[in-house]
PDB file of C-alpha atoms in Angstrom:
ATOM      1  CA  GLY A 232       0.179   0.084  -0.138  1.00  0.00           C
ATOM      2  CA  SER A 233       0.874   3.625   0.372  1.00  0.00           C
ATOM      3  CA  ASP A 234       1.087   3.883   3.855  1.00  0.00           C
ATOM      4  CA  PHE A 235       4.523   4.924   5.277  1.00  0.00           C
ATOM      5  CA  TYR A 236       4.904   4.642   9.136  1.00  0.00           C
ATOM      6  CA  LEU A 237       7.571   5.666  11.535  1.00  0.00           C
ATOM      7  CA  TYR A 238       7.416   4.568  15.140  1.00  0.00           C
ATOM      8  CA  VAL A 239       8.520   6.687  18.138  1.00  0.00           C
ATOM      9  CA  ALA A 240       9.245   5.217  21.558  1.00  0.00           C
ATOM     10  CA  ASN A 241       8.830   8.617  23.858  1.00  0.00           C
ATOM     11  CA  GLU A 242      11.184   7.168  26.809  1.00  0.00           C
ATOM     12  CA  GLY A 243      10.848  11.264  28.074  1.00  0.00           C
ATOM     13  CA  ASN A 244      13.701  13.306  29.687  1.00  0.00           C
ATOM     14  CA  GLY A 245      16.242  11.215  31.074  1.00  0.00           C
ATOM     15  CA  GLY A 246      14.408   8.007  30.811  1.00  0.00           C
ATOM     16  CA  GLY A 247      11.856   6.601  32.530  1.00  0.00           C
ATOM     17  CA  GLY A 248       9.658   9.739  32.049  1.00  0.00           C
ATOM     18  CA  GLY A 249       7.471   8.948  28.812  1.00  0.00           C
ATOM     19  CA  SER A 250       5.116   6.259  28.610  1.00  0.00           C
ATOM     20  CA  THR A 251       3.742   6.209  25.057  1.00  0.00           C
ATOM     21  CA  ILE A 252       4.667   4.618  21.353  1.00  0.00           C
ATOM     22  CA  ILE A 253       3.628   6.838  18.788  1.00  0.00           C
ATOM     23  CA  GLN A 254       3.034   5.989  15.185  1.00  0.00           C
ATOM     24  CA  LEU A 255       4.048   8.812  12.642  1.00  0.00           C
ATOM     25  CA  ASN A 256       2.716   8.859   9.297  1.00  0.00           C
ATOM     26  CA  PRO A 257       4.910  11.441   7.030  1.00  0.00           C
ATOM     27  CA  LEU A 258       2.638  11.087   4.148  1.00  0.00           C
ATOM     28  CA  SER A 259      -0.477  12.433   5.803  1.00  0.00           C
ATOM     29  CA  SER A 260      -1.928  15.615   5.869  1.00  0.00           C
ATOM     30  CA  THR A 261      -4.469  14.576   8.274  1.00  0.00           C
ATOM     31  CA  ASP A 262      -3.550  11.533  10.493  1.00  0.00           C
ATOM     32  CA  PHE A 263       0.332  12.696  10.913  1.00  0.00           C
ATOM     33  CA  ALA A 264       0.932  11.264  14.730  1.00  0.00           C
ATOM     34  CA  THR A 265      -1.315   8.723  16.539  1.00  0.00           C
ATOM     35  CA  ILE A 266      -0.382   7.242  19.753  1.00  0.00           C
ATOM     36  CA  ILE A 267      -0.640   3.420  19.553  1.00  0.00           C
ATOM     37  CA  GLY A 268       0.800   2.267  23.144  1.00  0.00           C
ATOM     38  CA  ASN A 269       0.732   3.574  26.752  1.00  0.00           C
ATOM     39  CA  GLY A 270       1.662   2.210  29.853  1.00  0.00           C
ATOM     40  CA  PHE A 271       5.318   1.804  29.254  1.00  0.00           C
ATOM     41  CA  ASN A 272       8.133   2.930  31.814  1.00  0.00           C
ATOM     42  CA  GLY A 273      10.511   4.542  29.729  1.00  0.00           C
ATOM     43  CA  PRO A 274      10.478   3.298  26.268  1.00  0.00           C
ATOM     44  CA  SER A 275      13.336   3.153  24.493  1.00  0.00           C
ATOM     45  CA  GLY A 276      13.510   0.123  22.072  1.00  0.00           C
ATOM     46  CA  ILE A 277      11.354  -0.420  19.038  1.00  0.00           C
ATOM     47  CA  ALA A 278      11.324  -3.256  16.106  1.00  0.00           C
ATOM     48  CA  GLU A 279       8.820  -4.158  13.803  1.00  0.00           C
ATOM     49  CA  ASP A 280       7.879  -7.521  12.493  1.00  0.00           C
ATOM     50  CA  THR A 281       6.204  -6.776   9.090  1.00  0.00           C
ATOM     51  CA  ALA A 282       5.550 -10.784   8.319  1.00  0.00           C
ATOM     52  CA  ASN A 283       1.845 -10.713   9.106  1.00  0.00           C
ATOM     53  CA  THR A 284      -0.947  -8.387   8.062  1.00  0.00           C
ATOM     54  CA  ASP A 285      -1.180  -6.753  11.117  1.00  0.00           C
ATOM     55  CA  PRO A 286       2.322  -6.142  11.993  1.00  0.00           C
ATOM     56  CA  ILE A 287       3.714  -6.401  15.262  1.00  0.00           C
ATOM     57  CA  LEU A 288       6.136  -4.189  17.383  1.00  0.00           C
ATOM     58  CA  PHE A 289       8.594  -4.925  19.783  1.00  0.00           C
ATOM     59  CA  ILE A 290       9.074  -2.390  22.633  1.00  0.00           C
ATOM     60  CA  SER A 291      11.409  -2.578  25.392  1.00  0.00           C
ATOM     61  CA  ASP A 292      11.568  -0.232  28.308  1.00  0.00           C
ATOM     62  CA  ASP A 293      12.791   0.486  31.838  1.00  0.00           C
ATOM     63  CA  TYR A 294      10.858  -2.316  33.691  1.00  0.00           C
ATOM     64  CA  ASN A 295      13.878  -4.625  31.761  1.00  0.00           C
ATOM     65  CA  ARG A 296      11.064  -6.097  29.542  1.00  0.00           C
ATOM     66  CA  VAL A 297      10.428  -6.749  25.864  1.00  0.00           C
ATOM     67  CA  TYR A 298       6.864  -6.494  24.767  1.00  0.00           C
ATOM     68  CA  SER A 299       4.918  -7.385  21.647  1.00  0.00           C
ATOM     69  CA  GLN A 300       1.985  -5.449  20.478  1.00  0.00           C
ATOM     70  CA  ASN A 301       0.053  -5.614  16.962  1.00  0.00           C
ATOM     71  CA  LEU A 302      -1.448  -2.450  15.329  1.00  0.00           C
ATOM     72  CA  SER A 303      -4.901  -3.626  16.400  1.00  0.00           C
ATOM     73  CA  GLY A 304      -3.810  -3.040  19.827  1.00  0.00           C
ATOM     74  CA  ASP A 305      -2.925  -6.873  21.422  1.00  0.00           C
ATOM     75  CA  PHE A 306      -0.461  -6.053  23.409  1.00  0.00           C
ATOM     76  CA  ASN A 307       1.522  -8.976  25.769  1.00  0.00           C
ATOM     77  CA  THR A 308       4.718  -8.612  28.058  1.00  0.00           C
ATOM     78  CA  PHE A 309       6.698 -10.937  25.482  1.00  0.00           C
ATOM     79  CA  SER A 310       9.867 -11.258  27.688  1.00  0.00           C
ATOM     80  CA  ASN A 311      11.321  -9.909  30.626  1.00  0.00           C
ATOM     81  CA  GLY A 312      14.755 -10.375  32.841  1.00  0.00           C
ATOM     82  CA  PHE A 313      16.630  -7.987  30.510  1.00  0.00           C
ATOM     83  CA  GLY A 314      19.414  -5.786  31.465  1.00  0.00           C
ATOM     84  CA  ASN A 315      17.833  -2.204  30.664  1.00  0.00           C
ATOM     85  CA  PRO A 316      16.859  -3.050  27.166  1.00  0.00           C
ATOM     86  CA  ASN A 317      18.080   0.038  25.280  1.00  0.00           C
ATOM     87  CA  ALA A 318      17.364  -1.052  21.483  1.00  0.00           C
ATOM     88  CA  LEU A 319      15.852  -3.408  19.422  1.00  0.00           C
ATOM     89  CA  TYR A 320      16.350  -5.004  16.043  1.00  0.00           C
ATOM     90  CA  TYR A 321      14.421  -7.522  14.592  1.00  0.00           C
ATOM     91  CA  SER A 322      15.468  -9.728  11.795  1.00  0.00           C
ATOM     92  CA  GLN A 323      12.761 -11.100   9.506  1.00  0.00           C
ATOM     93  CA  GLU A 324      15.323 -13.010   7.466  1.00  0.00           C
ATOM     94  CA  LEU A 325      16.703 -14.859  10.916  1.00  0.00           C
ATOM     95  CA  ASP A 326      13.366 -14.685  12.699  1.00  0.00           C
ATOM     96  CA  LYS A 327      15.289 -13.344  15.847  1.00  0.00           C
ATOM     97  CA  LEU A 328      14.883 -10.321  17.977  1.00  0.00           C
ATOM     98  CA  TYR A 329      18.239  -8.606  18.950  1.00  0.00           C
ATOM     99  CA  ILE A 330      18.674  -6.305  21.990  1.00  0.00           C
ATOM    100  CA  ALA A 331      21.103  -3.905  23.054  1.00  0.00           C
ATOM    101  CA  GLU A 332      21.266  -4.001  26.952  1.00  0.00           C
ATOM    102  CA  ALA A 333      22.825  -1.288  28.807  1.00  0.00           C
ATOM    103  CA  GLY A 334      23.443  -3.754  31.463  1.00  0.00           C
ATOM    104  CA  SER A 335      26.347  -4.919  29.495  1.00  0.00           C
ATOM    105  CA  GLN A 336      25.419  -7.485  26.858  1.00  0.00           C
ATOM    106  CA  ILE A 337      23.993  -8.237  23.456  1.00  0.00           C
ATOM    107  CA  SER A 338      21.444 -10.525  23.328  1.00  0.00           C
ATOM    108  CA  SER A 339      19.209 -12.607  20.967  1.00  0.00           C
ATOM    109  CA  LEU A 340      15.401 -13.744  21.427  1.00  0.00           C
ATOM    110  CA  ASP A 341      13.315 -16.222  19.526  1.00  0.00           C
ATOM    111  CA  PRO A 342      10.027 -14.940  18.671  1.00  0.00           C
ATOM    112  CA  GLY A 343       8.759 -18.705  18.570  1.00  0.00           C
ATOM    113  CA  SER A 344       9.864 -19.844  22.212  1.00  0.00           C
ATOM    114  CA  ALA A 345      10.820 -16.820  23.772  1.00  0.00           C
ATOM    115  CA  ILE A 346      14.562 -18.508  24.662  1.00  0.00           C
ATOM    116  CA  LYS A 347      16.857 -15.923  25.028  1.00  0.00           C
ATOM    117  CA  GLU A 348      20.697 -16.505  24.091  1.00  0.00           C
ATOM    118  CA  ILE A 349      23.373 -14.058  25.314  1.00  0.00           C
ATOM    119  CA  LEU A 350      25.760 -13.407  22.274  1.00  0.00           C
ATOM    120  CA  ALA A 351      28.028 -10.550  23.929  1.00  0.00           C
ATOM    121  CA  GLN A 352      28.921  -9.673  27.363  1.00  0.00           C
ATOM    122  CA  ASN A 353      30.695  -7.182  29.658  1.00  0.00           C
ATOM    123  CA  TYR A 354      30.410  -4.163  26.903  1.00  0.00           C
ATOM    124  CA  SER A 355      30.162  -1.004  28.420  1.00  0.00           C
ATOM    125  CA  ASN A 356      26.112   0.155  28.357  1.00  0.00           C
ATOM    126  CA  PRO A 357      25.631  -0.940  24.688  1.00  0.00           C
ATOM    127  CA  GLN A 358      23.209   1.209  22.961  1.00  0.00           C
ATOM    128  CA  ALA A 359      22.248   0.205  19.284  1.00  0.00           C
ATOM    129  CA  VAL A 360      22.536  -2.761  17.452  1.00  0.00           C
ATOM    130  CA  VAL A 361      21.723  -3.948  13.766  1.00  0.00           C
ATOM    131  CA  ILE A 362      22.441  -7.203  11.663  1.00  0.00           C
ATOM    132  CA  ASN A 363      23.657  -7.578   7.718  1.00  0.00           C
ATOM    133  CA  GLU A 364      20.866 -10.285   7.284  1.00  0.00           C
ATOM    134  CA  ILE A 365      23.154 -11.784   4.537  1.00  0.00           C
ATOM    135  CA  THR A 366      26.427 -12.335   6.378  1.00  0.00           C
ATOM    136  CA  GLU A 367      24.769 -13.194   9.695  1.00  0.00           C
ATOM    137  CA  THR A 368      26.952  -9.871  11.240  1.00  0.00           C
ATOM    138  CA  LEU A 369      25.862  -8.168  13.845  1.00  0.00           C
ATOM    139  CA  TYR A 370      26.708  -4.759  14.689  1.00  0.00           C
ATOM    140  CA  PHE A 371      26.577  -2.785  18.154  1.00  0.00           C
ATOM    141  CA  SER A 372      27.896   0.553  19.815  1.00  0.00           C
ATOM    142  CA  ASP A 373      28.450   1.270  23.388  1.00  0.00           C
ATOM    143  CA  PHE A 374      29.503   4.040  25.743  1.00  0.00           C
ATOM    144  CA  SER A 375      33.226   3.482  24.853  1.00  0.00           C
ATOM    145  CA  ASN A 376      32.690   5.363  22.071  1.00  0.00           C
ATOM    146  CA  HIS A 377      33.368   2.141  19.957  1.00  0.00           C
ATOM    147  CA  ILE A 378      31.408   0.367  16.771  1.00  0.00           C
ATOM    148  CA  TYR A 379      31.678  -3.850  17.004  1.00  0.00           C
ATOM    149  CA  GLU A 380      31.233  -6.443  14.374  1.00  0.00           C
ATOM    150  CA  MET A 381      30.722 -10.179  15.436  1.00  0.00           C
ATOM    151  CA  ASP A 382      30.171 -13.551  13.197  1.00  0.00           C
ATOM    152  CA  LEU A 383      26.793 -14.793  14.601  1.00  0.00           C
ATOM    153  CA  ASN A 384      28.139 -18.088  13.299  1.00  0.00           C
ATOM    154  CA  SER A 385      31.206 -17.713  15.534  1.00  0.00           C
ATOM    155  CA  SER A 386      31.290 -21.286  17.751  1.00  0.00           C
ATOM    156  CA  THR A 387      32.505 -19.466  20.820  1.00  0.00           C
ATOM    157  CA  LEU A 388      29.631 -17.503  21.819  1.00  0.00           C
ATOM    158  CA  PRO A 389      28.750 -15.401  23.806  1.00  0.00           C
ATOM    159  CA  LEU A 390      32.101 -12.840  22.923  1.00  0.00           C
ATOM    160  CA  ASP A 391      33.255 -11.207  25.874  1.00  0.00           C
ATOM    161  CA  PHE A 392      35.002  -7.740  26.316  1.00  0.00           C
ATOM    162  CA  THR A 393      37.050  -9.097  29.031  1.00  0.00           C
ATOM    163  CA  ASP A 394      38.814 -12.044  27.113  1.00  0.00           C
ATOM    164  CA  SER A 395      40.698 -10.356  24.638  1.00  0.00           C
ATOM    165  CA  SER A 396      40.889 -13.957  22.748  1.00  0.00           C
ATOM    166  CA  ASN A 397      37.170 -13.958  22.224  1.00  0.00           C
ATOM    167  CA  SER A 398      35.931 -10.463  22.250  1.00  0.00           C
ATOM    168  CA  ALA A 399      33.678  -8.712  19.259  1.00  0.00           C
ATOM    169  CA  SER A 400      36.113  -6.888  16.732  1.00  0.00           C
ATOM    170  CA  ILE A 401      36.263  -2.719  16.693  1.00  0.00           C
ATOM    171  CA  LEU A 402      35.005  -1.936  13.479  1.00  0.00           C
ATOM    172  CA  ALA A 403      35.292   2.028  14.019  1.00  0.00           C
ATOM    173  CA  SER A 404      36.710   3.917  17.182  1.00  0.00           C
ATOM    174  CA  ASN A 405      36.379   7.431  18.852  1.00  0.00           C
ATOM    175  CA  VAL A 406      32.804   7.648  16.852  1.00  0.00           C
TER     176      VAL A 406
END
């Protein structure tokens, strides 16, 4: 269709202050912004699974949870027990949700089973995560001003920042 949406997690000022998820339609002159989710505690991560006719949003917040919500309004706590999940990335190709946990790690979550796997640990407040689905390379950033890359097919997962023989490669420094 001709609809194009951008989703915004309203974390608020300083984290924990906002509570809404907003859907923006920059191509509409009448319905530009619509609140589609309420009641979060500082939502910060958002990713979309568009495989269904009613797309599913994954949302993280400061309650250390990841929620799922379709655009019809069905809302669920999808998984909990994270260490401040700041950023989310959903890979349609790999059918995995990737989470940058500011508590020091990168993890993945299988949407079908909700099984969590730690992929990298002991990093300095991971803030962003994205995947190259063709090469199955994961990229993430943290507070140390580095961008890291890691091979998801590595047999030595989880990678560990404190173990120089088994840590993610620095792709860029001082960024």
